[in-house]
Short mmCIF file of C-alpha atoms in Angstrom, two decimals:
data_model
loop_
_atom_site.label_atom_id
_atom_site.label_comp_id
_atom_site.label_asym_id
_atom_site.label_seq_id
_atom_site.Cartn_x
_atom_site.Cartn_y
_atom_site.Cartn_z
CA UNK R 1021 90.07 62.68 88.36
CA UNK R 1022 88.99 62.42 91.65
CA UNK R 1023 90.60 60.14 94.21
CA UNK R 1024 87.52 58.40 94.80
CA UNK R 1025 87.21 57.63 91.28
CA UNK R 1026 90.70 55.70 91.58
CA UNK R 1027 88.99 52.29 92.32
CA UNK R 1028 85.07 53.12 91.94
CA UNK R 1029 82.78 51.88 94.01
CA UNK R 1030 78.95 52.02 95.02
CA UNK R 1031 77.12 51.35 98.23
CA UNK R 1032 73.70 51.96 99.02
CA UNK R 1033 71.48 51.41 102.78
CA UNK R 1034 67.80 51.14 102.99
CA UNK R 1035 65.76 51.32 105.83
CA UNK R 1036 62.79 48.93 105.82
CA UNK R 1037 60.09 47.57 108.62
CA UNK R 1038 62.17 46.31 111.42
CA UNK R 1039 64.66 45.29 108.85
CA UNK R 1040 67.83 47.02 106.80
CA UNK R 1041 69.47 46.45 103.51
CA UNK R 1042 72.87 47.04 102.55
CA UNK R 1043 74.05 46.63 99.20
CA UNK R 1044 77.26 47.35 97.29
CA UNK R 1045 78.69 46.59 93.81
CA UNK R 1046 81.91 44.04 93.12
CA UNK R 1047 84.17 45.75 91.03
CA UNK R 1048 87.92 46.75 92.09
CA UNK R 1049 89.29 48.82 89.52
CA UNK R 1050 92.65 50.96 88.94
CA UNK R 1051 91.36 54.15 87.16
CA UNK R 1052 89.89 52.38 83.83
CA UNK R 1053 91.29 48.43 84.21
CA UNK R 1054 89.57 46.22 86.27
CA UNK R 1055 91.47 44.18 88.42
CA UNK R 1056 88.61 42.25 90.44
CA UNK R 1057 85.07 41.30 90.29
CA UNK R 1058 84.68 40.07 93.76
CA UNK R 1059 85.92 42.95 95.85
CA UNK R 1060 84.28 43.12 99.36
CA UNK R 1061 83.14 46.33 100.45
CA UNK R 1062 80.56 45.41 103.29
CA UNK R 1063 81.74 43.90 106.13
CA UNK R 1064 79.91 42.63 109.28
CA UNK R 1065 80.94 44.21 112.65
CA UNK R 1066 78.53 41.99 114.48
CA UNK R 1067 75.43 40.26 113.78
CA UNK R 1068 73.26 43.28 113.21
CA UNK R 1069 75.71 45.92 112.50
CA UNK R 1070 77.36 46.32 108.99
CA UNK R 1071 79.70 48.68 107.76
CA UNK R 1072 79.49 49.34 103.90
CA UNK R 1073 82.87 51.78 102.83
CA UNK R 1074 83.34 52.95 99.39
CA UNK R 1075 86.58 55.02 97.98
CA UNK R 1076 89.84 54.36 97.74
CA UNK R 1077 90.30 50.45 98.64
CA UNK R 1078 93.36 50.44 100.61
CA UNK R 1079 91.75 52.73 103.06
CA UNK R 1080 88.56 50.86 102.96
CA UNK R 1081 90.46 47.59 104.20
CA UNK R 1082 92.68 49.57 106.93
CA UNK R 1083 89.64 51.39 108.08
CA UNK R 1084 87.72 48.05 108.37
CA UNK R 1085 90.40 46.22 110.37
CA UNK R 1086 90.69 49.43 112.60
CA UNK R 1087 86.96 49.50 113.47
CA UNK R 1088 87.19 45.55 113.58
CA UNK R 1089 89.96 45.91 116.17
CA UNK R 1090 88.20 48.69 118.50
CA UNK R 1091 84.91 46.96 118.19
CA UNK R 1092 86.43 43.88 119.68
CA UNK R 1093 88.19 45.92 122.40
CA UNK R 1094 84.39 47.25 123.44
CA UNK R 1095 83.36 43.81 123.38
CA UNK R 1096 85.93 42.69 125.74
CA UNK R 1097 85.36 45.58 127.97
CA UNK R 1098 81.54 46.07 127.98
CA UNK R 1099 80.56 42.59 127.46
CA UNK R 1100 78.27 43.23 124.94
CA UNK R 1101 77.94 44.39 121.26
CA UNK R 1102 78.00 48.04 120.02
CA UNK R 1103 74.86 49.89 119.41
CA UNK R 1104 74.63 51.33 115.86
CA UNK R 1105 74.61 54.55 117.38
CA UNK R 1106 77.76 54.56 119.24
CA UNK R 1107 79.55 52.74 116.65
CA UNK R 1108 78.47 55.74 114.23
CA UNK R 1109 80.24 58.06 116.56
CA UNK R 1110 83.00 56.14 116.69
CA UNK R 1111 83.68 55.88 113.28
CA UNK R 1112 83.24 59.75 112.85
CA UNK R 1113 85.58 60.48 115.73
CA UNK R 1114 88.33 58.28 113.86
CA UNK R 1115 87.41 59.71 110.45
CA UNK R 1116 87.65 63.36 112.00
CA UNK R 1117 91.05 62.75 114.01
CA UNK R 1118 92.44 62.41 110.52
CA UNK R 1119 90.70 66.04 109.62
CA UNK R 1120 93.80 67.31 107.69
CA UNK R 1121 94.99 63.96 106.28
CA UNK R 1122 91.71 61.83 105.86
CA UNK R 1123 90.87 58.60 104.79
CA UNK R 1124 89.97 58.48 101.57
CA UNK R 1125 86.80 56.79 102.07
CA UNK R 1126 83.31 57.01 102.94
CA UNK R 1127 81.32 54.59 105.14
CA UNK R 1128 77.63 53.41 105.16
CA UNK R 1129 76.38 52.25 108.47
CA UNK R 1130 73.75 50.10 109.09
CA UNK R 1131 72.64 48.50 112.03
CA UNK R 1132 69.26 47.15 113.83
CA UNK R 1133 69.34 48.89 117.30
CA UNK R 1134 67.15 48.36 120.44
CA UNK R 1135 64.04 47.16 119.93
CA UNK R 1136 65.15 46.11 116.19
CA UNK R 1137 64.50 49.61 115.28
CA UNK R 1138 66.71 49.76 111.87
CA UNK R 1139 69.49 52.60 111.81
CA UNK R 1140 71.44 53.92 108.52
CA UNK R 1141 73.81 56.74 108.35
CA UNK R 1142 76.68 57.69 105.78
CA UNK R 1143 79.45 60.04 106.24
CA UNK R 1144 81.74 62.22 104.15
CA UNK R 1145 85.62 61.35 104.37
CA UNK R 1146 85.78 63.30 107.69
CA UNK R 1147 83.43 62.14 109.85
CA UNK R 1148 80.04 64.49 109.12
CA UNK R 1149 77.13 62.11 110.32
CA UNK R 1150 74.25 62.22 107.98
CA UNK R 1151 71.51 60.00 109.72
CA UNK R 1152 68.66 59.12 107.20
CA UNK R 1153 64.98 57.70 107.65
CA UNK R 1154 65.03 56.45 104.36
CA UNK R 1155 68.27 55.55 102.50
CA UNK R 1156 71.86 56.45 102.04
CA UNK R 1157 74.31 56.39 99.51
CA UNK R 1158 78.01 56.69 98.67
CA UNK R 1159 80.59 55.92 95.70
CA UNK R 1160 81.04 57.01 92.39
CA UNK R 1161 77.42 55.97 91.39
CA UNK R 1162 75.97 57.90 94.15
CA UNK R 1163 74.25 60.48 91.93
CA UNK R 1164 72.34 57.90 90.42
CA UNK R 1165 71.72 56.24 93.39
CA UNK R 1166 70.45 59.24 94.73
CA UNK R 1167 67.97 59.25 91.85
CA UNK R 1168 66.93 55.73 91.89
CA UNK R 1169 66.59 55.46 95.42
CA UNK R 1170 64.46 58.89 95.79
CA UNK R 1171 61.86 57.02 92.92
CA UNK R 1172 62.11 53.64 94.18
CA UNK R 1173 61.94 53.93 97.86
CA UNK R 1174 58.70 53.48 99.83
CA UNK R 1175 58.76 53.54 103.64
CA UNK R 1176 57.72 50.18 105.92
CA UNK R 1177 58.62 47.86 103.12
CA UNK R 1178 59.35 44.30 104.51
CA UNK R 1179 62.34 42.21 103.85
CA UNK R 1180 61.80 40.78 100.47
CA UNK R 1181 60.30 43.88 98.97
CA UNK R 1182 63.13 45.96 100.37
CA UNK R 1183 65.44 43.35 98.76
CA UNK R 1184 63.95 43.94 95.42
CA UNK R 1185 63.92 47.72 95.88
CA UNK R 1186 67.76 47.82 96.84
CA UNK R 1187 68.71 45.58 94.35
CA UNK R 1188 66.68 47.28 91.41
CA UNK R 1189 68.12 51.10 92.50
CA UNK R 1190 71.71 49.38 92.89
CA UNK R 1191 71.94 47.92 89.51
CA UNK R 1192 70.16 50.53 87.58
CA UNK R 1193 72.51 53.00 88.98
CA UNK R 1194 75.90 51.02 88.60
CA UNK R 1195 74.58 50.73 84.70
CA UNK R 1196 75.20 54.14 84.40
CA UNK R 1197 78.36 54.74 86.25
CA UNK R 1198 81.73 53.17 84.20
CA UNK R 1199 83.77 52.66 87.51
CA UNK R 1200 81.34 50.50 89.31
CA UNK R 1201 79.02 46.99 88.53
CA UNK R 1202 79.95 43.79 87.83
CA UNK R 1203 77.57 42.69 90.14
CA UNK R 1204 75.74 43.36 93.20
CA UNK R 1205 76.30 41.97 97.05
CA UNK R 1206 73.18 42.25 98.97
CA UNK R 1207 72.46 41.72 102.68
CA UNK R 1208 69.06 41.85 104.00
CA UNK R 1209 69.17 41.55 107.89
CA UNK R 1210 65.89 41.15 109.86
CA UNK R 1211 65.81 40.40 113.74
CA UNK R 1212 65.99 36.91 112.97
CA UNK R 1213 68.31 36.00 109.69
CA UNK R 1214 71.20 37.64 107.95
CA UNK R 1215 70.42 36.95 104.07
CA UNK R 1216 73.30 37.71 102.07
CA UNK R 1217 72.90 37.40 98.09
CA UNK R 1218 74.86 37.67 94.97
CA UNK R 1219 73.16 39.85 92.17
CA UNK R 1220 73.93 39.06 88.51
CA UNK R 1221 74.31 42.22 87.14
CA UNK R 1222 75.90 43.40 83.54
CA UNK R 1223 79.58 42.68 83.31
CA UNK R 1224 80.88 45.74 81.69
CA UNK V 319 107.81 44.22 120.94
CA UNK V 320 108.01 46.34 117.74
CA UNK V 321 106.05 49.76 118.59
CA UNK V 322 103.82 49.23 115.29
CA UNK V 323 101.06 51.73 114.99
CA UNK V 324 98.97 50.58 117.96
CA UNK V 325 95.51 52.04 117.39
CA UNK V 326 94.73 52.98 120.91
CA UNK V 327 93.15 56.19 121.13
CA UNK V 328 95.64 59.03 121.61
CA UNK V 329 95.60 62.23 123.76
CA UNK V 330 93.42 63.71 121.55
CA UNK V 331 93.46 66.51 118.72
CA UNK V 332 94.30 66.00 115.14
CA UNK V 333 96.73 62.93 113.61
CA UNK V 334 98.56 64.10 110.61
CA UNK V 335 100.02 60.61 109.73
CA UNK V 336 98.24 60.61 106.32
CA UNK V 337 99.20 63.97 105.14
CA UNK V 338 102.15 62.93 103.16
CA UNK V 339 100.51 59.85 101.71
CA UNK V 340 97.66 62.20 100.44
CA UNK V 341 99.95 64.91 99.37
CA UNK V 342 101.70 62.70 96.97
CA UNK V 343 98.15 61.40 95.77
CA UNK V 344 97.20 64.89 94.93
CA UNK V 345 100.75 65.51 93.21
CA UNK V 346 100.26 62.58 90.91
CA UNK V 347 96.82 64.35 89.81
CA UNK V 348 94.29 62.71 92.11
CA UNK V 349 92.28 65.59 93.18
CA UNK V 350 91.26 65.78 97.01
CA UNK V 351 87.71 64.73 98.18
CA UNK V 352 85.08 67.42 98.73
CA UNK V 353 83.40 67.39 102.03
CA UNK V 354 80.06 67.67 103.24
CA UNK V 355 79.07 71.38 103.51
CA UNK V 356 76.00 73.04 105.05
CA UNK V 357 75.64 75.52 102.50
CA UNK V 358 73.29 77.00 104.82
CA UNK V 359 71.30 79.96 105.99
CA UNK V 360 71.54 80.34 109.67
CA UNK V 361 70.45 83.67 111.65
CA UNK V 362 69.90 84.84 115.16
CA UNK V 363 68.16 87.64 116.71
CA UNK V 364 67.63 88.91 120.39
CA UNK V 365 63.97 89.48 121.41
CA UNK V 366 62.26 91.16 124.34
CA UNK V 367 62.85 87.89 126.75
CA UNK V 368 65.64 85.95 125.01
CA UNK V 369 67.26 84.61 121.61
CA UNK V 370 65.63 82.79 118.71
CA UNK V 371 68.11 81.05 116.34
CA UNK V 372 66.90 79.58 113.46
CA UNK V 373 68.49 77.50 110.57
CA UNK V 374 67.61 75.63 107.36
CA UNK V 375 67.81 72.05 106.68
CA UNK V 376 69.87 71.27 103.71
CA UNK V 377 73.48 69.47 103.69
CA UNK V 378 75.06 69.69 100.24
CA UNK V 379 78.32 67.84 98.77
CA UNK V 380 79.41 69.89 95.64
CA UNK V 381 75.92 70.68 93.92
CA UNK V 382 73.91 67.43 94.92
CA UNK V 383 71.76 67.61 98.15
CA UNK V 384 73.22 64.87 100.47
CA UNK V 385 70.98 65.65 103.24
CA UNK V 386 67.20 66.79 102.96
CA UNK V 387 66.49 67.29 106.58
CA UNK V 388 69.88 67.71 108.51
CA UNK V 389 69.88 69.31 112.14
CA UNK V 390 72.19 72.70 111.94
CA UNK V 391 71.21 73.92 115.61
CA UNK V 392 73.59 72.12 117.78
CA UNK V 393 73.06 71.91 121.64
CA UNK V 394 75.83 73.17 123.78
CA UNK V 395 74.32 73.80 126.98
CA UNK V 396 70.65 73.93 128.55
CA UNK V 397 70.60 77.52 127.92
CA UNK V 398 73.03 77.85 125.11
CA UNK V 399 72.32 76.86 121.50
CA UNK V 400 74.66 77.26 118.34
CA UNK V 401 73.68 77.25 114.53
CA UNK V 402 76.74 75.81 112.36
CA UNK V 403 77.72 76.96 108.59
CA UNK V 404 80.18 75.50 106.64
CA UNK V 405 82.00 72.19 106.66
CA UNK V 406 79.54 70.10 108.33
CA UNK V 407 82.44 67.99 110.16
CA UNK V 408 84.06 70.91 111.41
CA UNK V 409 80.80 72.46 113.09
CA UNK V 410 79.81 69.20 114.62
CA UNK V 411 83.06 68.51 116.11
CA UNK V 412 83.94 71.78 117.39
CA UNK V 413 80.63 72.32 119.12
CA UNK V 414 80.45 68.48 120.43
CA UNK V 415 83.89 69.20 121.87
CA UNK V 416 82.98 72.78 123.67
CA UNK V 417 79.79 71.42 124.74
CA UNK V 418 81.66 68.95 126.40
CA UNK V 419 84.07 71.29 127.86
CA UNK V 420 81.25 73.65 129.19
CA UNK V 421 79.56 70.78 130.92
CA UNK V 422 82.94 69.83 132.72
CA UNK V 423 83.04 73.31 133.70
CA UNK V 424 79.61 73.51 134.83
CA UNK V 425 80.50 70.19 137.26
CA UNK V 426 83.48 72.18 138.47
CA UNK V 427 82.06 75.71 138.81
CA UNK V 428 78.54 74.41 139.91
CA UNK V 429 76.68 77.31 138.04
CA UNK V 430 74.86 77.57 134.71
CA UNK V 431 77.43 77.87 131.83
CA UNK V 432 77.62 81.49 130.12
CA UNK V 433 77.57 82.49 126.52
CA UNK V 434 80.56 84.27 126.75
CA UNK V 435 82.41 81.24 127.92
CA UNK V 436 81.07 79.03 124.96
CA UNK V 437 82.39 81.88 122.94
CA UNK V 438 85.90 82.45 124.30
CA UNK V 439 86.28 78.39 124.04
CA UNK V 440 84.97 78.31 120.52
CA UNK V 441 87.20 81.40 119.12
CA UNK V 442 90.30 80.09 121.09
CA UNK V 443 90.21 76.79 119.29
CA UNK V 444 89.32 78.27 115.89
CA UNK V 445 91.84 80.76 115.98
CA UNK V 446 94.47 78.15 116.50
CA UNK V 447 93.74 76.24 113.48
CA UNK V 448 94.06 79.55 111.54
CA UNK V 449 90.85 79.05 109.59
CA UNK V 450 91.36 75.45 108.44
CA UNK V 451 88.78 74.25 110.75
CA UNK V 452 86.11 75.68 108.69
CA UNK V 453 83.25 76.56 111.08
CA UNK V 454 81.01 79.64 111.09
CA UNK V 455 78.87 79.78 113.83
CA UNK V 456 75.98 81.79 115.31
CA UNK V 457 76.02 81.28 118.86
CA UNK V 458 72.86 82.22 121.14
CA UNK V 459 72.00 81.70 124.66
CA UNK V 460 70.67 83.44 128.03
CA UNK V 461 72.95 83.03 131.04
CA UNK V 462 72.54 85.02 134.61
CA UNK V 463 74.07 88.43 132.82
CA UNK V 464 70.86 88.12 130.16
CA UNK V 465 70.40 87.36 126.31
CA UNK V 466 73.39 87.13 124.25
CA UNK V 467 74.09 86.66 120.58
CA UNK V 468 77.30 86.02 118.93
CA UNK V 469 78.47 85.46 115.41
CA UNK V 470 82.10 83.58 115.22
CA UNK V 471 84.01 83.48 112.00
CA UNK V 472 86.09 80.47 110.83
CA UNK V 473 89.45 82.45 111.52
CA UNK V 474 88.22 82.93 115.03
CA UNK V 475 86.92 86.57 115.14
CA UNK V 476 83.70 87.30 116.64
CA UNK V 477 80.82 90.12 116.28
CA UNK V 478 78.27 90.81 119.20
CA UNK V 479 74.93 91.73 117.57
CA UNK V 480 71.25 92.11 118.16
CA UNK V 481 70.54 90.12 114.88
CA UNK V 482 72.92 88.08 112.96
CA UNK V 483 73.17 85.75 109.48
CA UNK V 484 75.51 83.52 108.79
CA UNK V 485 76.18 81.16 105.61
CA UNK V 486 75.50 81.37 101.87
CA UNK V 487 71.94 82.60 102.55
CA UNK V 488 73.27 85.47 104.64
CA UNK V 489 72.70 88.09 102.40
CA UNK V 490 68.92 87.28 101.69
CA UNK V 491 68.52 86.62 105.44
CA UNK V 492 70.08 89.75 106.39
CA UNK V 493 67.87 91.69 103.65
CA UNK V 494 64.74 90.72 105.42
CA UNK V 495 66.38 91.46 108.94
CA UNK V 496 67.36 94.70 108.09
CA UNK V 497 63.66 95.70 106.68
CA UNK V 498 61.74 94.43 109.64
CA UNK V 499 63.77 93.98 112.76
CA UNK V 500 63.07 96.36 115.65
CA UNK V 501 64.11 95.94 119.34
CA UNK V 502 61.44 94.69 121.79
CA UNK V 503 59.90 91.89 119.59
CA UNK V 504 57.46 89.88 121.14
CA UNK V 505 58.27 85.97 121.05
CA UNK V 506 55.68 85.33 118.31
CA UNK V 507 56.66 88.26 115.98
CA UNK V 508 60.28 87.41 116.81
CA UNK V 509 59.67 83.43 115.38
CA UNK V 510 57.54 84.77 112.25
CA UNK V 511 60.63 87.17 111.72
CA UNK V 512 63.25 84.43 111.97
CA UNK V 513 60.90 81.95 109.85
CA UNK V 514 60.68 84.79 107.15
CA UNK V 515 64.50 85.41 106.98
CA UNK V 516 65.24 81.78 106.91
CA UNK V 517 62.55 80.95 103.93
CA UNK V 518 64.00 84.33 102.22
CA UNK V 519 67.85 82.11 102.21
CA UNK V 520 65.79 78.79 101.20
CA UNK V 521 64.20 80.29 98.47
CA UNK V 522 66.85 82.49 97.13
CA UNK V 523 69.93 80.85 97.94
CA UNK V 524 70.83 77.39 96.04
CA UNK V 525 73.07 76.28 99.28
CA UNK V 526 69.91 76.44 101.39
CA UNK V 527 66.74 74.56 101.24
CA UNK V 528 64.22 72.23 102.83
CA UNK V 529 63.00 73.19 106.00
CA UNK V 530 63.26 75.69 108.81
CA UNK V 531 64.33 74.71 112.12
CA UNK V 532 63.97 77.29 115.22
CA UNK V 533 65.31 77.27 118.62
CA UNK V 534 63.59 80.09 121.44
CA UNK V 535 65.50 80.31 124.42
CA UNK V 536 64.42 82.33 127.54
CA UNK V 537 65.58 82.61 131.03
CA UNK V 538 65.27 79.16 132.24
CA UNK V 539 63.76 77.67 129.55
CA UNK V 540 64.24 76.65 125.90
CA UNK V 541 62.13 75.32 122.93
CA UNK V 542 63.50 73.46 120.01
CA UNK V 543 61.15 73.49 117.09
CA UNK V 544 62.46 71.02 114.74
CA UNK V 545 60.95 71.52 111.43
CA UNK V 546 58.99 74.37 112.46
CA UNK V 547 58.12 75.38 109.06
CA UNK V 548 58.19 72.85 105.94
CA UNK V 549 57.40 74.79 102.73
CA UNK V 550 58.93 72.25 100.47
CA UNK V 551 56.94 69.18 100.72
CA UNK V 552 57.43 66.41 98.18
CA UNK V 553 54.47 66.93 95.74
CA UNK V 554 55.28 64.06 93.10
CA UNK V 555 54.71 60.80 95.03
CA UNK V 556 53.11 58.39 93.19
CA UNK V 557 50.34 56.44 94.94
CA UNK V 558 51.02 53.13 93.47
CA UNK V 559 54.81 53.23 94.31
CA UNK V 560 57.44 51.10 91.95
CA UNK V 561 56.32 47.95 90.63
CA UNK V 562 59.20 45.97 89.16
CA UNK V 563 58.35 43.49 86.27
CA UNK V 564 61.51 41.90 86.26
CA UNK V 565 62.88 40.41 88.94
CA UNK V 566 66.50 40.47 90.08
CA UNK V 567 68.62 37.75 88.85
CA UNK V 568 70.14 36.58 92.21
CA UNK V 569 73.28 34.04 91.65
CA UNK V 570 73.90 32.88 95.26
CA UNK V 571 71.73 33.18 98.53
CA UNK V 572 73.23 32.41 101.99
CA UNK V 573 71.15 32.70 105.09
CA UNK V 574 72.65 32.75 108.51
CA UNK V 575 69.94 32.15 111.02
CA UNK V 576 70.58 34.55 114.08
CA UNK V 577 70.10 33.73 117.62
CA UNK V 578 67.34 35.23 119.18
CA UNK V 579 68.89 38.09 121.33
CA UNK V 580 68.50 37.38 125.00
CA UNK V 581 68.87 39.87 127.75
CA UNK V 582 70.90 38.18 130.48
CA UNK V 583 70.39 39.77 133.81
CA UNK V 584 72.34 38.41 136.70
CA UNK V 585 70.00 37.74 139.59
CA UNK V 586 72.64 38.51 142.43
CA UNK V 587 72.28 36.59 145.64
CA UNK V 588 72.44 38.62 148.68
CA UNK V 589 75.27 37.17 150.93
CA UNK V 590 74.50 35.87 154.37
CA UNK V 591 76.41 36.09 157.27
#
């Protein structure tokens, strides 16, 4: 069994018109036993920047705490929030530093950059950045997510349509993965508001 | 104050503090993760006025295509570019690092960088990690001494060649080069040959695919032709798109309104005597 299948996860992010959406499942398991159905995989770094971490849950939490620490230092020094591209480079550097003993998680970063242009990217566990213009996926359900997103994605969707698309893609993919699911957690971010929604999914 | 792990950036280089834990997990039967690889076909050739580099754009994670349009031709200096195959994080990190070192060197010497400098910096780094930094590179550029093309293997050995291919599609591309390369090619002939070699890799090697990127470097000039050829367009796009009849059931909605982002510019007042 792979180390990524120890806890199970599914994270996806999509780009819309001046907005982005990032979604994850809610299960936390220990191999085949479920121990929590409300695990927080997506975290806010600042109002226009979110990071979703899939993989080993302990590294998800450790890495999140480290990144929040580094971002707070940045805010103190620069007196502003970090741009998403800069943050992606920071995460990549932190992960690559541990090239030969890596953090066992794969981040998905989503943010609104200058001019409210949405930015998404994902990385493997040693920091190889993969920028995409449409969607990025990560986690044990990634293969199903690739397929679902490829089929359902349309460019330049508005926030409501984007929410519907990403939710359907997430729920249909986690239905085909034993290790992830138990509902969904979706954040849709536009320049004016953050809409956080919890989805009802199959609880098996 | 206790010296707990303070995460301020160390002096640089790798940190090995999670190795013991990861080894313990591997011993317990949990397989280590697979990294993003650029399966790849990368090529370079020297033509009459300089160097042409070419690469495909597929990044794989095991058998899955993770990125359909990644960039494998990395910037090293205004007159030097480097294509990378192998583990994606390693090629990106090593080319970024050497690119920074070259820039500092340019500031110090006041001269344009030479390809041989980039070559030496790369091979020293790769050799010192004994092949564990898995980056196979095709380095090309034009400097004061003329056009140069080198290949660098993950263990640190290098070759200097008039035409070179690396990556999983290297055999497919090399067959095209061996059949059609000749000295003194013009720019258009060179680009055509490089595109053909990369296409040969794209269509015959499963680890390479999507589009062709080309970079032409001549004395004092460079042209990065991103997605020069797109021989694999998506042909099955449904014009209507997806329509969902059943809406997703939402249990809870929380809306956080955001304050409008305001640019604060400090209007300073001049000091008066």
